[in-house]
Tab-separated table of N, CA, C and O in Angstrom:
chain	number	residue	atom	x	y	z
A	1	PHE	N	-7.937	-22.719	6.737
A	1	PHE	CA	-7.634	-22.415	5.569
A	1	PHE	C	-6.527	-21.555	5.143
A	1	PHE	O	-6.102	-20.657	6.019
A	2	ILE	N	-5.384	-21.773	4.284
A	2	ILE	CA	-4.210	-21.095	4.003
A	2	ILE	C	-4.453	-20.030	3.121
A	2	ILE	O	-4.968	-20.224	1.943
A	3	GLN	N	-4.374	-18.827	3.610
A	3	GLN	CA	-4.687	-17.500	2.774
A	3	GLN	C	-3.735	-17.425	1.480
A	3	GLN	O	-4.222	-16.796	0.515
A	4	LEU	N	-2.540	-18.072	1.732
A	4	LEU	CA	-1.705	-17.931	0.352
A	4	LEU	C	-2.080	-18.502	-0.837
A	4	LEU	O	-1.862	-18.275	-1.815
A	5	VAL	N	-3.074	-19.416	-0.793
A	5	VAL	CA	-3.874	-20.117	-1.936
A	5	VAL	C	-4.534	-19.131	-2.748
A	5	VAL	O	-4.541	-19.161	-4.074
A	6	PHE	N	-4.988	-18.038	-2.078
A	6	PHE	CA	-5.819	-16.915	-2.868
A	6	PHE	C	-4.758	-15.724	-3.209
A	6	PHE	O	-5.252	-14.636	-3.771
A	7	SER	N	-3.743	-15.562	-2.625
A	7	SER	CA	-2.791	-14.500	-3.085
A	7	SER	C	-2.033	-14.706	-4.217
A	7	SER	O	-1.872	-15.668	-4.965
A	8	SER	N	-1.252	-13.720	-4.295
A	8	SER	CA	-0.229	-13.794	-5.577
A	8	SER	C	1.145	-14.286	-5.177
A	8	SER	O	2.081	-14.355	-6.147
A	9	PHE	N	1.161	-15.008	-4.105
A	9	PHE	CA	2.552	-15.585	-3.592
A	9	PHE	C	2.402	-17.114	-3.737
A	9	PHE	O	1.453	-17.752	-3.726
A	10	PRO	N	3.345	-17.783	-4.850
A	10	PRO	CA	4.411	-16.864	-5.197
A	10	PRO	C	3.930	-16.401	-6.624
A	10	PRO	O	4.211	-15.304	-7.373
A	11	VAL	N	3.267	-17.074	-7.559
A	11	VAL	CA	2.694	-16.681	-8.813
A	11	VAL	C	1.372	-17.156	-9.138
A	11	VAL	O	1.206	-17.170	-10.349
A	12	ARG	N	0.557	-17.225	-8.238
A	12	ARG	CA	-0.947	-17.674	-8.404
A	12	ARG	C	-1.644	-16.653	-9.089
A	12	ARG	O	-1.568	-15.400	-8.399
A	13	LEU	N	-2.405	-16.737	-9.937
A	13	LEU	CA	-3.361	-15.701	-10.554
A	13	LEU	C	-4.652	-16.483	-10.722
A	13	LEU	O	-4.675	-17.532	-11.023
A	14	PRO	N	-6.090	-15.834	-10.435
A	14	PRO	CA	-5.961	-14.394	-10.093
A	14	PRO	C	-5.605	-14.291	-8.505
A	14	PRO	O	-5.685	-15.352	-7.665
A	15	ALA	N	-5.251	-13.173	-8.093
A	15	ALA	CA	-5.064	-12.823	-6.559
A	15	ALA	C	-6.144	-11.988	-6.011
A	15	ALA	O	-6.800	-11.215	-6.529
A	16	TYR	N	-6.464	-12.227	-4.821
A	16	TYR	CA	-7.289	-11.535	-4.096
A	16	TYR	C	-6.781	-10.899	-2.908
A	16	TYR	O	-5.768	-11.330	-2.356
A	17	THR	N	-7.494	-9.913	-2.465
A	17	THR	CA	-6.895	-9.158	-1.444
A	17	THR	C	-7.016	-9.859	-0.057
A	17	THR	O	-8.105	-10.955	-0.109
A	18	LEU	N	-6.415	-9.671	0.997
A	18	LEU	CA	-6.752	-10.277	2.322
A	18	LEU	C	-8.266	-10.238	2.580
A	18	LEU	O	-9.000	-11.248	3.206
A	19	LYS	N	-8.698	-8.984	2.295
A	19	LYS	CA	-10.018	-8.674	2.699
A	19	LYS	C	-11.249	-9.501	1.950
A	19	LYS	O	-11.975	-10.389	2.528
A	20	GLU	N	-10.711	-9.714	0.687
A	20	GLU	CA	-11.511	-10.547	-0.174
A	20	GLU	C	-11.630	-12.050	-0.011
A	20	GLU	O	-12.707	-12.806	0.175
A	21	THR	N	-10.337	-12.406	0.516
A	21	THR	CA	-10.164	-13.743	0.969
A	21	THR	C	-10.816	-14.273	2.106
A	21	THR	O	-11.725	-15.242	2.248
A	22	ILE	N	-10.660	-13.193	3.261
A	22	ILE	CA	-11.407	-13.414	4.426
A	22	ILE	C	-13.066	-13.622	4.130
A	22	ILE	O	-13.795	-14.496	4.671
A	23	GLU	N	-13.642	-12.765	3.353
A	23	GLU	CA	-15.047	-12.495	2.953
A	23	GLU	C	-15.318	-13.830	2.344
A	23	GLU	O	-16.376	-14.600	2.575
A	24	ARG	N	-14.727	-14.290	1.169
A	24	ARG	CA	-14.850	-15.602	0.566
A	24	ARG	C	-14.889	-16.812	1.373
A	24	ARG	O	-15.735	-17.582	1.520
A	25	ILE	N	-13.648	-17.026	2.190
A	25	ILE	CA	-13.872	-18.195	2.907
A	25	ILE	C	-14.892	-18.283	4.132
A	25	ILE	O	-15.258	-19.292	4.610
A	26	SER	N	-15.118	-17.071	4.618
A	26	SER	CA	-16.316	-16.943	5.643
A	26	SER	C	-17.747	-17.509	4.978
A	26	SER	O	-18.556	-18.285	5.479
A	27	ARG	N	-17.733	-17.153	3.616
A	27	ARG	CA	-19.021	-17.399	2.914
A	27	ARG	C	-19.192	-18.838	2.392
A	27	ARG	O	-20.459	-19.560	2.483
A	28	ILE	N	-18.109	-19.493	2.247
A	28	ILE	CA	-18.136	-20.942	2.014
A	28	ILE	C	-18.127	-21.818	3.274
A	28	ILE	O	-17.885	-23.136	3.179
A	29	GLY	N	-17.882	-21.346	4.544
A	29	GLY	CA	-17.918	-22.083	5.621
A	29	GLY	C	-16.801	-22.364	6.460
A	29	GLY	O	-16.827	-22.738	7.665
A	30	TYR	N	-15.612	-21.552	6.240
A	30	TYR	CA	-14.482	-21.650	7.036
A	30	TYR	C	-14.507	-20.815	8.264
A	30	TYR	O	-15.343	-19.887	8.161
A	31	ASP	N	-13.862	-21.228	9.385
A	31	ASP	CA	-13.902	-20.335	10.549
A	31	ASP	C	-12.590	-19.750	10.956
A	31	ASP	O	-12.541	-19.156	12.005
A	32	ALA	N	-11.652	-20.230	10.297
A	32	ALA	CA	-10.168	-19.977	10.570
A	32	ALA	C	-9.337	-19.668	9.329
A	32	ALA	O	-9.686	-20.483	8.378
A	33	LEU	N	-8.212	-18.970	9.555
A	33	LEU	CA	-7.391	-18.622	8.382
A	33	LEU	C	-5.872	-18.519	8.765
A	33	LEU	O	-5.631	-18.134	10.102
A	34	ASP	N	-4.955	-19.074	8.042
A	34	ASP	CA	-3.552	-18.955	8.212
A	34	ASP	C	-3.134	-17.936	7.460
A	34	ASP	O	-3.467	-17.850	6.018
A	35	ILE	N	-2.708	-16.645	7.983
A	35	ILE	CA	-2.315	-15.568	7.188
A	35	ILE	C	-0.743	-15.507	6.732
A	35	ILE	O	0.005	-15.901	7.809
A	36	GLY	N	-0.493	-15.670	5.583
A	36	GLY	CA	0.914	-15.615	5.028
A	36	GLY	C	1.510	-14.155	5.007
A	36	GLY	O	0.912	-13.238	4.505
A	37	PHE	N	2.402	-14.057	5.784
A	37	PHE	CA	3.319	-12.898	5.773
A	37	PHE	C	3.878	-12.572	4.402
A	37	PHE	O	4.954	-13.242	4.225
A	38	ALA	N	3.304	-12.042	3.544
A	38	ALA	CA	3.997	-11.666	1.967
A	38	ALA	C	3.434	-10.296	1.689
A	38	ALA	O	2.127	-9.861	2.148
A	39	ALA	N	4.368	-9.789	0.936
A	39	ALA	CA	4.044	-8.259	0.372
A	39	ALA	C	2.697	-8.509	-0.655
A	39	ALA	O	2.930	-9.442	-1.256
A	40	PRO	N	1.927	-7.670	-0.800
A	40	PRO	CA	1.859	-6.215	0.088
A	40	PRO	C	0.827	-6.426	1.016
A	40	PRO	O	0.877	-5.553	2.024
A	41	HIS	N	0.018	-7.650	1.230
A	41	HIS	CA	-1.348	-7.403	1.875
A	41	HIS	C	-0.873	-7.692	3.525
A	41	HIS	O	-1.509	-7.270	4.500
A	42	ALA	N	0.382	-8.445	3.923
A	42	ALA	CA	0.375	-8.798	5.347
A	42	ALA	C	1.835	-8.773	5.614
A	42	ALA	O	2.452	-9.500	6.550
A	43	TRP	N	2.754	-7.988	4.930
A	43	TRP	CA	4.004	-7.820	5.177
A	43	TRP	C	4.182	-6.716	6.315
A	43	TRP	O	3.568	-5.815	6.193
A	44	PRO	N	4.905	-7.120	7.312
A	44	PRO	CA	4.844	-6.383	8.818
A	44	PRO	C	5.215	-4.948	8.508
A	44	PRO	O	4.569	-4.059	9.034
A	45	PHE	N	5.898	-4.684	7.530
A	45	PHE	CA	6.367	-3.206	7.460
A	45	PHE	C	5.595	-2.547	6.642
A	45	PHE	O	5.495	-1.336	6.788
A	46	TYR	N	4.524	-3.087	6.038
A	46	TYR	CA	3.578	-2.487	5.433
A	46	TYR	C	2.207	-2.241	6.224
A	46	TYR	O	0.987	-1.722	5.717
A	47	LEU	N	2.234	-2.815	7.462
A	47	LEU	CA	0.840	-2.768	8.362
A	47	LEU	C	1.120	-1.926	9.301
A	47	LEU	O	1.685	-2.347	10.546
A	48	ASP	N	0.743	-0.573	9.109
A	48	ASP	CA	0.788	0.338	10.316
A	48	ASP	C	-0.481	-0.155	11.273
A	48	ASP	O	-1.254	-0.936	11.011
A	49	LYS	N	-0.708	0.430	12.200
A	49	LYS	CA	-1.512	0.462	13.437
A	49	LYS	C	-3.059	0.442	12.742
A	49	LYS	O	-3.921	-0.648	13.097
A	50	LEU	N	-3.310	1.378	11.964
A	50	LEU	CA	-4.668	1.298	11.301
A	50	LEU	C	-4.913	0.141	10.501
A	50	LEU	O	-6.088	-0.450	10.425
A	51	LYS	N	-3.990	-0.327	9.556
A	51	LYS	CA	-4.238	-1.518	8.559
A	51	LYS	C	-4.521	-2.482	9.575
A	51	LYS	O	-5.051	-3.512	9.187
A	52	ARG	N	-3.762	-2.778	10.682
A	52	ARG	CA	-3.916	-4.074	11.666
A	52	ARG	C	-5.445	-3.959	12.308
A	52	ARG	O	-6.004	-4.964	12.190
A	53	LYS	N	-5.748	-2.797	12.573
A	53	LYS	CA	-7.042	-2.778	13.383
A	53	LYS	C	-8.207	-3.032	12.051
A	53	LYS	O	-9.050	-3.750	12.359
A	54	ASP	N	-7.833	-2.649	10.687
A	54	ASP	CA	-8.856	-2.955	9.866
A	54	ASP	C	-9.038	-4.213	9.546
A	54	ASP	O	-9.950	-4.873	9.508
A	55	ILE	N	-7.784	-4.966	9.528
A	55	ILE	CA	-7.571	-6.554	9.335
A	55	ILE	C	-8.527	-7.127	10.595
A	55	ILE	O	-9.303	-7.917	10.221
A	56	ALA	N	-8.382	-6.706	11.585
A	56	ALA	CA	-8.982	-7.242	12.919
A	56	ALA	C	-10.686	-7.199	12.890
A	56	ALA	O	-11.285	-8.244	13.020
A	57	MET	N	-10.985	-5.985	12.401
A	57	MET	CA	-12.411	-5.827	12.162
A	57	MET	C	-12.864	-6.652	11.021
A	57	MET	O	-14.009	-7.155	11.185
A	58	ILE	N	-12.288	-6.821	9.905
A	58	ILE	CA	-12.840	-7.662	8.846
A	58	ILE	C	-12.793	-9.131	9.240
A	58	ILE	O	-13.725	-9.739	9.032
A	59	LEU	N	-11.721	-9.598	10.178
A	59	LEU	CA	-11.604	-11.009	10.596
A	59	LEU	C	-13.171	-11.078	11.555
A	59	LEU	O	-13.865	-12.067	11.412
A	60	GLN	N	-13.495	-10.081	12.509
A	60	GLN	CA	-14.277	-10.083	13.350
A	60	GLN	C	-15.786	-10.010	12.689
A	60	GLN	O	-16.582	-10.879	13.090
A	61	ASP	N	-15.851	-9.128	11.786
A	61	ASP	CA	-16.786	-9.189	10.813
A	61	ASP	C	-17.569	-10.271	10.034
A	61	ASP	O	-18.598	-10.687	9.950
A	62	ASN	N	-16.601	-11.283	9.851
A	62	ASN	CA	-16.743	-12.293	9.176
A	62	ASN	C	-16.679	-13.601	9.914
A	62	ASN	O	-16.661	-14.763	9.523
A	63	ASN	N	-16.420	-13.360	11.299
A	63	ASN	CA	-16.477	-14.484	12.240
A	63	ASN	C	-15.209	-15.638	11.670
A	63	ASN	O	-15.354	-16.792	12.054
A	64	ILE	N	-14.105	-14.973	11.500
A	64	ILE	CA	-12.785	-15.883	11.111
A	64	ILE	C	-11.910	-15.466	12.144
A	64	ILE	O	-11.557	-14.437	12.550
A	65	ALA	N	-11.269	-16.632	12.797
A	65	ALA	CA	-10.197	-16.502	13.753
A	65	ALA	C	-8.742	-16.801	12.979
A	65	ALA	O	-8.723	-17.408	11.702
A	66	VAL	N	-7.605	-16.106	13.379
A	66	VAL	CA	-6.584	-16.405	12.827
A	66	VAL	C	-5.868	-17.557	13.480
A	66	VAL	O	-5.773	-17.496	14.753
A	67	SER	N	-5.619	-18.689	12.780
A	67	SER	CA	-5.015	-19.874	13.353
A	67	SER	C	-3.523	-19.902	13.482
A	67	SER	O	-2.799	-20.482	14.376
A	68	SER	N	-2.784	-19.227	12.532
A	68	SER	CA	-1.303	-19.190	12.453
A	68	SER	C	-0.975	-17.981	11.581
A	68	SER	O	-1.781	-17.574	10.901
A	69	ILE	N	0.094	-17.570	11.603
A	69	ILE	CA	0.826	-16.587	10.616
A	69	ILE	C	2.081	-17.331	10.204
A	69	ILE	O	2.701	-17.663	10.899
A	70	LEU	N	1.955	-17.313	8.905
A	70	LEU	CA	3.172	-18.051	8.064
A	70	LEU	C	4.131	-17.128	7.733
A	70	LEU	O	3.826	-16.087	6.684
A	71	PRO	N	5.361	-17.106	7.896
A	71	PRO	CA	6.462	-16.405	7.096
A	71	PRO	C	6.783	-17.075	6.017
A	71	PRO	O	6.855	-17.997	5.702
A	72	ALA	N	6.640	-15.920	4.896
A	72	ALA	CA	6.718	-16.302	3.592
A	72	ALA	C	8.181	-16.057	3.067
A	72	ALA	O	8.504	-14.777	3.087
A	73	VAL	N	8.891	-16.929	2.526
A	73	VAL	CA	10.453	-16.613	2.048
A	73	VAL	C	10.081	-15.754	0.935
A	73	VAL	O	9.220	-16.023	0.005
A	74	GLY	N	11.004	-14.537	0.907
A	74	GLY	CA	11.010	-13.667	-0.160
A	74	GLY	C	9.693	-12.828	-0.202
A	74	GLY	O	9.377	-12.463	-1.090
A	75	GLY	N	8.940	-12.623	1.073
A	75	GLY	CA	7.554	-12.016	1.117
A	75	GLY	C	7.752	-10.619	0.819
A	75	GLY	O	6.653	-9.978	0.447
A	76	GLY	N	8.874	-10.010	0.861
A	76	GLY	CA	8.968	-8.679	0.868
A	76	GLY	C	10.254	-8.083	1.202
A	76	GLY	O	11.053	-8.891	1.791
A	77	PRO	N	10.805	-7.003	1.002
A	77	PRO	CA	11.806	-6.313	1.337
A	77	PRO	C	12.207	-6.205	2.814
A	77	PRO	O	11.176	-5.972	3.356
A	78	GLY	N	13.321	-6.088	3.319
A	78	GLY	CA	13.547	-5.926	4.656
A	78	GLY	C	13.867	-7.070	5.531
A	78	GLY	O	14.362	-8.140	5.019
A	79	ALA	N	13.858	-6.998	6.734
A	79	ALA	CA	14.186	-7.934	7.808
A	79	ALA	C	13.425	-9.295	7.680
A	79	ALA	O	12.369	-9.198	7.297
A	80	ASN	N	14.084	-10.104	8.115
A	80	ASN	CA	13.264	-11.465	7.961
A	80	ASN	C	12.574	-11.498	9.361
A	80	ASN	O	12.907	-11.533	10.430
A	81	VAL	N	11.169	-11.725	8.851
A	81	VAL	CA	10.262	-11.788	10.370
A	81	VAL	C	10.152	-12.853	11.102
A	81	VAL	O	9.783	-12.904	12.143
A	82	THR	N	11.098	-13.924	10.664
A	82	THR	CA	11.279	-15.027	11.456
A	82	THR	C	12.023	-14.843	12.698
A	82	THR	O	12.314	-15.491	13.719
């Protein structure tokens, strides 16, 4: 499942947090997620060690694996993560 479908990237509404997305896709039967590197939910410069651990626990609690990480063009300020 591609997480960007539930995010505000580029202009989709309503937008769900990464936590809400993980919980929703788990409830409907998905077992893996492509996380889009986009601000603010998963832009690398916004994810300190505690936030990364938090995301890992949410994934584990919902039995969701990360199948890929997708750099999002214009996902946030700063360096190009690719």
